[in-house]
mmCIF file of C-alpha atoms and ligand atoms in Angstrom:
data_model
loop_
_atom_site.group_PDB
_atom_site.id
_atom_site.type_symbol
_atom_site.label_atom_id
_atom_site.label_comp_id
_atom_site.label_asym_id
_atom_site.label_seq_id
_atom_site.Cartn_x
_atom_site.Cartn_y
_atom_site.Cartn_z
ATOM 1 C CA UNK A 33 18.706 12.462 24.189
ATOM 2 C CA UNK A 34 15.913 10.351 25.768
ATOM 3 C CA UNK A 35 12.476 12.852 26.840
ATOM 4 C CA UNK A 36 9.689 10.828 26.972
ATOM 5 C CA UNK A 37 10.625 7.007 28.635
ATOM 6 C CA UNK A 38 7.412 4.757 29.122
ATOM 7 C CA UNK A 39 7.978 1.355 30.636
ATOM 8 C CA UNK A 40 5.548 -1.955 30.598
ATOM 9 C CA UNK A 41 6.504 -4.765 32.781
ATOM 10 C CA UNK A 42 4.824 -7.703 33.493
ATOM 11 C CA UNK A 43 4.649 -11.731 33.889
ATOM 12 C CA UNK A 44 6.178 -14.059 31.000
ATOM 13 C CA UNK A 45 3.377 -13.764 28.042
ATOM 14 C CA UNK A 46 1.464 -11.202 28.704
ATOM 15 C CA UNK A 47 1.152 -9.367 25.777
ATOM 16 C CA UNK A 48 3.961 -6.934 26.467
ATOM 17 C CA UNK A 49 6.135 -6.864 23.623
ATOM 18 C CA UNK A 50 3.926 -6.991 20.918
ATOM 19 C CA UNK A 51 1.739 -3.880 23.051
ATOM 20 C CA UNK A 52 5.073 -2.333 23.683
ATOM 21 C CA UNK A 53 6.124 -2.454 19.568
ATOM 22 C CA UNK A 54 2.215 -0.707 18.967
ATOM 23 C CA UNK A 55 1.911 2.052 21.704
ATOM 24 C CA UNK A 56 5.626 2.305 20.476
ATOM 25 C CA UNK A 57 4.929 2.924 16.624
ATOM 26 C CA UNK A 58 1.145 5.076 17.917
ATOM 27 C CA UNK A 59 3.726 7.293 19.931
ATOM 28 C CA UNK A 60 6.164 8.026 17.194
ATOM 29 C CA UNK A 61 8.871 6.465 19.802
ATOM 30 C CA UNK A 62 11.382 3.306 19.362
ATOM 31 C CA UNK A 63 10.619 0.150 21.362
ATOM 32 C CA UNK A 64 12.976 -1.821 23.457
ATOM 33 C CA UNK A 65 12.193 -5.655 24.176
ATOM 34 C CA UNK A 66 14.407 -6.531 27.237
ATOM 35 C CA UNK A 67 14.046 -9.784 27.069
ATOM 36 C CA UNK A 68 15.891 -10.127 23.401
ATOM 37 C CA UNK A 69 18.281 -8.842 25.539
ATOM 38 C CA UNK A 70 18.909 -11.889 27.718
ATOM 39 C CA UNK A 71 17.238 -14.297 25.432
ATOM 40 C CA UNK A 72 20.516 -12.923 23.421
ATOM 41 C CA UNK A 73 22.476 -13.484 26.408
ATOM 42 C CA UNK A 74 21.298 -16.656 27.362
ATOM 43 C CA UNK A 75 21.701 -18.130 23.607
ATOM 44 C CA UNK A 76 25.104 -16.220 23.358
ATOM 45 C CA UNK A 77 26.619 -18.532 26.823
ATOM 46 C CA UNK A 78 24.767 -21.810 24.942
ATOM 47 C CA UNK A 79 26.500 -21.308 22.207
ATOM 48 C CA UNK A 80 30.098 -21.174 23.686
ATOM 49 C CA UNK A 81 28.906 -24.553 25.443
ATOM 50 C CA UNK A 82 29.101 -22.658 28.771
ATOM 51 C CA UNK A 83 28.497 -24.254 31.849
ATOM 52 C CA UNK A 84 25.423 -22.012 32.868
ATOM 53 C CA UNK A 85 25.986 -22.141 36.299
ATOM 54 C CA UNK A 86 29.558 -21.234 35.679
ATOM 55 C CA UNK A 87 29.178 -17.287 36.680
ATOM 56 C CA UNK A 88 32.159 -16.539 35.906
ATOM 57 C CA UNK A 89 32.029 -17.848 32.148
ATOM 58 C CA UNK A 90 28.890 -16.358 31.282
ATOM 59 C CA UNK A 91 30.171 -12.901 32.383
ATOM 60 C CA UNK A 92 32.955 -13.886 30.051
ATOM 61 C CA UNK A 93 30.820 -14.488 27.043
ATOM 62 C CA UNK A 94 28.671 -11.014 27.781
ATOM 63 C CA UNK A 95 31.590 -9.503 27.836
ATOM 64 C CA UNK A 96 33.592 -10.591 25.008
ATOM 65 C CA UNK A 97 30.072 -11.151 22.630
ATOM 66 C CA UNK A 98 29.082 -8.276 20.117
ATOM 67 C CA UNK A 99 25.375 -8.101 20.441
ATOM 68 C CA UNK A 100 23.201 -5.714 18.292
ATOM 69 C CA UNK A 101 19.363 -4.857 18.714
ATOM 70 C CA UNK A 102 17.196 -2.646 16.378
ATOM 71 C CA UNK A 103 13.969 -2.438 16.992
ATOM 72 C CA UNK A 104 11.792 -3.231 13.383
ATOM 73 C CA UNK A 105 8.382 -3.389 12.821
ATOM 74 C CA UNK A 106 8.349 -6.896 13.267
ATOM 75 C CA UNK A 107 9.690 -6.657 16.087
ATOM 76 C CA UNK A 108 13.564 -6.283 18.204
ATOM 77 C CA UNK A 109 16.195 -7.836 15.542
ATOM 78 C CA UNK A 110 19.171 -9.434 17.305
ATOM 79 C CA UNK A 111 22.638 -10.123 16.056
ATOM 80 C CA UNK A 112 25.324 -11.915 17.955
ATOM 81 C CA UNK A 113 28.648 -11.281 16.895
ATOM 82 C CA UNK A 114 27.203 -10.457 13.749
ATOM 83 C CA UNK A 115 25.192 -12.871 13.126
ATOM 84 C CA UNK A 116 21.029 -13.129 13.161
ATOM 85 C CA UNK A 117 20.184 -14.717 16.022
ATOM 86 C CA UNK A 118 16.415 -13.368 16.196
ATOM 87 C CA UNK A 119 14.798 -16.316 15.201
ATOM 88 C CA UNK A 120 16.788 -18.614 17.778
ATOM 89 C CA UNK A 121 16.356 -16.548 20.930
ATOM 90 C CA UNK A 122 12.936 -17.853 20.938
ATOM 91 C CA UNK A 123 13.698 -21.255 21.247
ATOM 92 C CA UNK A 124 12.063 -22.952 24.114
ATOM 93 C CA UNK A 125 15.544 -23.896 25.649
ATOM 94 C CA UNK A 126 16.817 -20.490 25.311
ATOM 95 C CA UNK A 127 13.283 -19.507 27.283
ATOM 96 C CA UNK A 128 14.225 -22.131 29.932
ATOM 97 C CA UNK A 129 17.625 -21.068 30.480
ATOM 98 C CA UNK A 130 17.057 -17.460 30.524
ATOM 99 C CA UNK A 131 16.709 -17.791 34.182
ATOM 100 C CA UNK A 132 20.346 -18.929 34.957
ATOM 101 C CA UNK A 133 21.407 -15.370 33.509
ATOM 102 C CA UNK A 134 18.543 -13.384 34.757
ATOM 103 C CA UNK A 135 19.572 -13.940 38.343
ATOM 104 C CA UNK A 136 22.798 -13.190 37.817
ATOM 105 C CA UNK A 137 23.443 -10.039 39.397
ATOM 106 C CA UNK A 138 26.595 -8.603 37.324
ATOM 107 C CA UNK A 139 24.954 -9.772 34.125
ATOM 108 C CA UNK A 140 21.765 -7.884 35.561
ATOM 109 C CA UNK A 141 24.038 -4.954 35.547
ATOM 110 C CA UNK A 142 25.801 -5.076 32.457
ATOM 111 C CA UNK A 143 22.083 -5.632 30.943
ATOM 112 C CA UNK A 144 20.358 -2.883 32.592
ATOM 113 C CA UNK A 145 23.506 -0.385 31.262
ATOM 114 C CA UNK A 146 23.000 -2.171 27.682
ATOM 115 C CA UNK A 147 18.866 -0.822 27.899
ATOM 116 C CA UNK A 148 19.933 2.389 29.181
ATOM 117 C CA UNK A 149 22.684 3.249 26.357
ATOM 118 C CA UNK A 150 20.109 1.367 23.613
ATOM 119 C CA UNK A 151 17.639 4.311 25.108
ATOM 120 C CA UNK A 152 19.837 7.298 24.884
ATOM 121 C CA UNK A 153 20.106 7.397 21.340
ATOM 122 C CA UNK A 154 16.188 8.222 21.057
ATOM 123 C CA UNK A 155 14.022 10.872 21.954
ATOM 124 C CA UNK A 156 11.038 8.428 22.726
ATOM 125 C CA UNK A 157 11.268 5.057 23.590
ATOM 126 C CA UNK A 158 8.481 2.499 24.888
ATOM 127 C CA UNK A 159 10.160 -0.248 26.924
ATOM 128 C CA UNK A 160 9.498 -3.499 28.444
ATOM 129 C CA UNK A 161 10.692 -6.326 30.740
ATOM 130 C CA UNK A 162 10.442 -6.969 34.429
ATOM 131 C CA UNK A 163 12.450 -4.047 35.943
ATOM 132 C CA UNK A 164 12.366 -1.170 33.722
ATOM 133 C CA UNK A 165 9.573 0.808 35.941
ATOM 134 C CA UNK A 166 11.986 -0.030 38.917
ATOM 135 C CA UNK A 167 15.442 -0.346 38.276
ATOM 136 C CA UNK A 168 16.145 0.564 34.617
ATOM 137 C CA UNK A 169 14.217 3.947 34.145
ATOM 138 C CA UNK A 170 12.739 4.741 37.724
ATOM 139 C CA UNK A 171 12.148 8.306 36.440
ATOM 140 C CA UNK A 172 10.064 7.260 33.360
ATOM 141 C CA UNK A 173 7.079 8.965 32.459
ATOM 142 C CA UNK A 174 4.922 6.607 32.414
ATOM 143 C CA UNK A 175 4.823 3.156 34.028
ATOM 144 C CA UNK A 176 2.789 0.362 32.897
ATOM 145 C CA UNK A 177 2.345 -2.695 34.544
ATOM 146 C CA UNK A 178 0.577 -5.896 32.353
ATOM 147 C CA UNK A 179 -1.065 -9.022 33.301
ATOM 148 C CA UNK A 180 -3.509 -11.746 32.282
ATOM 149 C CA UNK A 181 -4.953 -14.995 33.881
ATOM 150 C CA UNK A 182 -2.233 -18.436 33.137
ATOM 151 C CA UNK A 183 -4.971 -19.430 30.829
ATOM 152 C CA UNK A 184 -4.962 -16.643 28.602
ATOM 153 C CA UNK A 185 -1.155 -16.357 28.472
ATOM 154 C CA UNK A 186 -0.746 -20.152 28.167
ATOM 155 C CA UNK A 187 -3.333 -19.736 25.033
ATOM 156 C CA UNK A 188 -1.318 -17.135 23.660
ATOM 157 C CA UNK A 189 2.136 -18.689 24.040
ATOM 158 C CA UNK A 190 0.272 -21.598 22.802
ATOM 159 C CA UNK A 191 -0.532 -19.585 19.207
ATOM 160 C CA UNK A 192 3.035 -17.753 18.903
ATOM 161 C CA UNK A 193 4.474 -21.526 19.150
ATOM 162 C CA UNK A 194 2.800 -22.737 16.993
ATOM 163 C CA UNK A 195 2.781 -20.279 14.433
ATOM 164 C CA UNK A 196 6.471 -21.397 14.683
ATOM 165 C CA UNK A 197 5.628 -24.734 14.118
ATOM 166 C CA UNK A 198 6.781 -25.181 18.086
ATOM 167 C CA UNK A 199 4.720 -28.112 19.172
ATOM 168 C CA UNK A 200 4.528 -28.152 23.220
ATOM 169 C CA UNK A 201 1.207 -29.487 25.460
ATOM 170 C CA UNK A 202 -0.754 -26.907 27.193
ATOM 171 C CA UNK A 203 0.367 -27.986 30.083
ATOM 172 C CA UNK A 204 3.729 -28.036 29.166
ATOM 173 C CA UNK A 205 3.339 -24.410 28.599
ATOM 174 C CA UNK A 206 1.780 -23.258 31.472
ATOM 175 C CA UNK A 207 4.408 -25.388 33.606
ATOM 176 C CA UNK A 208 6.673 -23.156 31.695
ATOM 177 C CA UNK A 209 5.093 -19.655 32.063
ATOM 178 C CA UNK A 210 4.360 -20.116 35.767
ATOM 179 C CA UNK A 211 8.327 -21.581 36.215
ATOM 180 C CA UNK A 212 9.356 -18.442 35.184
ATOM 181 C CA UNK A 213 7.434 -16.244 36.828
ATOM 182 C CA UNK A 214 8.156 -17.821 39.935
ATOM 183 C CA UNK A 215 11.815 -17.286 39.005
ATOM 184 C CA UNK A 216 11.093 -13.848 38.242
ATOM 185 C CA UNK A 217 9.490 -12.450 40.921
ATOM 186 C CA UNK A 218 11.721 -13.775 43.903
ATOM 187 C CA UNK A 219 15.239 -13.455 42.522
ATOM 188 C CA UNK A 220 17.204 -11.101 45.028
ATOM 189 C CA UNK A 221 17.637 -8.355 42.284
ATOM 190 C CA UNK A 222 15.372 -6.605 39.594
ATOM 191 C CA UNK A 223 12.363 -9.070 40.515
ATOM 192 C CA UNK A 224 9.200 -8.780 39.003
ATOM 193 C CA UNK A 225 7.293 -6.689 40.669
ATOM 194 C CA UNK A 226 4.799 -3.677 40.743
ATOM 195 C CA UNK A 227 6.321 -0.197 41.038
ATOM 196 C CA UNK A 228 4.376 1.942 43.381
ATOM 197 C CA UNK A 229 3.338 4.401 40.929
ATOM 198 C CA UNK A 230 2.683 1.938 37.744
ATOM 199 C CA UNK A 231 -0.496 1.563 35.990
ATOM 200 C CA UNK A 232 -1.840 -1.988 36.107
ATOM 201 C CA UNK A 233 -3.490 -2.789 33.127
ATOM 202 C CA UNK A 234 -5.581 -6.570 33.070
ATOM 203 C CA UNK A 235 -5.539 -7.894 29.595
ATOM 204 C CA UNK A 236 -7.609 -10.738 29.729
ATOM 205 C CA UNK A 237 -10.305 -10.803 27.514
ATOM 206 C CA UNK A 238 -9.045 -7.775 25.558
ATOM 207 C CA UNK A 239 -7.773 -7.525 21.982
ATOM 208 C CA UNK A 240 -4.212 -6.145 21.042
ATOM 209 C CA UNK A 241 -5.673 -3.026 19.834
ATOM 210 C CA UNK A 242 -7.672 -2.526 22.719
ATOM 211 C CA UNK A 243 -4.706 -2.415 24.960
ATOM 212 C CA UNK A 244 -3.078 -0.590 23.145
ATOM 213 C CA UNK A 245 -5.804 2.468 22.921
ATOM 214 C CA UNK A 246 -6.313 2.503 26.733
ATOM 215 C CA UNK A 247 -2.244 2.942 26.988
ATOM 216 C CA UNK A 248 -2.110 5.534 24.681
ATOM 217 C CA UNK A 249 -5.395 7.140 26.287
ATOM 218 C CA UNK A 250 -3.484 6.537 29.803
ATOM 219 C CA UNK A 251 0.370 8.530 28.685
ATOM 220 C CA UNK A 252 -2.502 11.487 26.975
ATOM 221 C CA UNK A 253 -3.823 11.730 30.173
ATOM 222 C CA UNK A 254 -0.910 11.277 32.670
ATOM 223 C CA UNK A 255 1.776 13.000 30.195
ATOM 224 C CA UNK A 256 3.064 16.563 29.240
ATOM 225 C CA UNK A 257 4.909 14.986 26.097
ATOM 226 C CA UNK A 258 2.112 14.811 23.913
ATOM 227 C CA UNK A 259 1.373 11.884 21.298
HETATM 228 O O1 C5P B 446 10.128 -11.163 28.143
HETATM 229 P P1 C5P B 446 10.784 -12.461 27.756
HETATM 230 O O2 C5P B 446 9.927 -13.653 27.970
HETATM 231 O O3 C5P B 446 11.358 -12.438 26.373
HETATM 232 O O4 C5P B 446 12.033 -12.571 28.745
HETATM 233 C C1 C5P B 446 12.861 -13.725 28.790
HETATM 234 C C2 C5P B 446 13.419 -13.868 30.206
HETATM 235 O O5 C5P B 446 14.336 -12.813 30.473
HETATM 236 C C3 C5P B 446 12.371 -13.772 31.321
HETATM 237 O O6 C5P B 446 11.856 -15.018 31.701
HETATM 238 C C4 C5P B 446 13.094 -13.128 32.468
HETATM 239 O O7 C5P B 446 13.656 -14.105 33.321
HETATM 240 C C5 C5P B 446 14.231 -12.374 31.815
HETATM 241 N N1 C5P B 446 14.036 -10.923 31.842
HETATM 242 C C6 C5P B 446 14.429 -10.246 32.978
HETATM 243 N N2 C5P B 446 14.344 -8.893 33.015
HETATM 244 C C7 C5P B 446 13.853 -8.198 31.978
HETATM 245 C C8 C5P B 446 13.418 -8.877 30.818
HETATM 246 C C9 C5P B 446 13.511 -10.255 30.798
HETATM 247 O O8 C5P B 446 14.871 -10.856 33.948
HETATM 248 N N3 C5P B 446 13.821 -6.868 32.040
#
């Protein structure tokens, strides 16, 4: 049974998941990464050679596709229909076509129900996307929202590509990032936006570690669950 729920949402690279796996693992809770979720979904309809604007198909494929998520400390491992898939979710066409199932509104649903049974099974849990202050957990305990300027999320995209030996221009990035938050933040349901009692946190300039501290400093102060 879930007690202590603390959501981070934000804009397309801004630090959350890899913040979200620390204040996660500093909190003795598990982490959710949403966006494995419809990376997972998005790679699942590719793979059946859907027709992405077909609606009906992709509801289909969610539907009829196993998909498993444990969260390790390297981060959410995904299986589709058994097999690994966390490696491919981040392709960059998978990123792309995220958005055709992210503004889908029943696969926004069967998502959202997906986070909220993942959550159930753990006491503490620490997790991020774009609607889980709003939509997915409005009663959390904490809400966190993240950001950082295009430049510093287009430099770190830029280093978690090519650590993975992605090679894409900066400007091909920040095209990217700023395509998808536009995406994000006006689709008709769970958009990107602020919840009125979230946290904003600015991460530009700041180091990992130092966002992590003032979360952790932040769910001390604002929390009866202790740390
Ligand atoms: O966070 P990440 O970049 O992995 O998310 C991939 C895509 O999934 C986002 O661009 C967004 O469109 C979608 N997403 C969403 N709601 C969430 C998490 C992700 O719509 N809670």
């Amino acid at each position: 049974m879930v007690r202590l729920v603390i959501t981070i949402d934000g804009p397309a690279a801004s630090g959350k998941s890899t913040v979200a796996r620390l204040l996660a693992a500093k909190l003795n809770a598990t982490f959710l990464d949403t966006g494995a979720m419809y990376r997972a979904a998005t790679l699942a309809a590719m793979l059946d050679g859907a027709d992405l604007t077909n609606q009906q198909r992709i509801l289909e494929v969610i539907d009829e596709t196993v998909f498993e998520f444990k969260a390790t400390p390297n981060g959410m491992l995904v299986r589709i229909d058994g097999v690994d898939a966390t490696a491919q979710i981040r392709d960059p066409k998978v990123t792309a076509n995220a958005r055709c199932i992210a503004c889908l509104v029943p696969a926004r649903e069967r998502l959202v129900d997906m986070q909220r049974r993942f959550a159930q099974a753990y006491e503490r849990i620490v997790t991020e996307g774009r609607d889980q202050g709003t939509v997915a957990f409005p009663e959390a305990n904490v809400k966190f929202y993240l950001t950082a300027d295009l430049n510093e999320r287009a430099r770190r995209r830029q280093a978690e590509l090519k650590a993975k030996g992605v090679i894409q221009t900066d400007d091909e990035i920040r095209q990217a990032i700023l395509k998808r938050d536009q995406s994000d933040e006006n689709r008709a349901v769970g958009p990107l936006k602020l919840a009125d009692d979230a946290v904003i946190v600015d991460t530009t300039g700041l180091s990992v570690n130092e966002v992590v501290e003032k979360l952790v400093d932040c769910v001390k102060q604002k929390c009866s669950v202790k740390p």
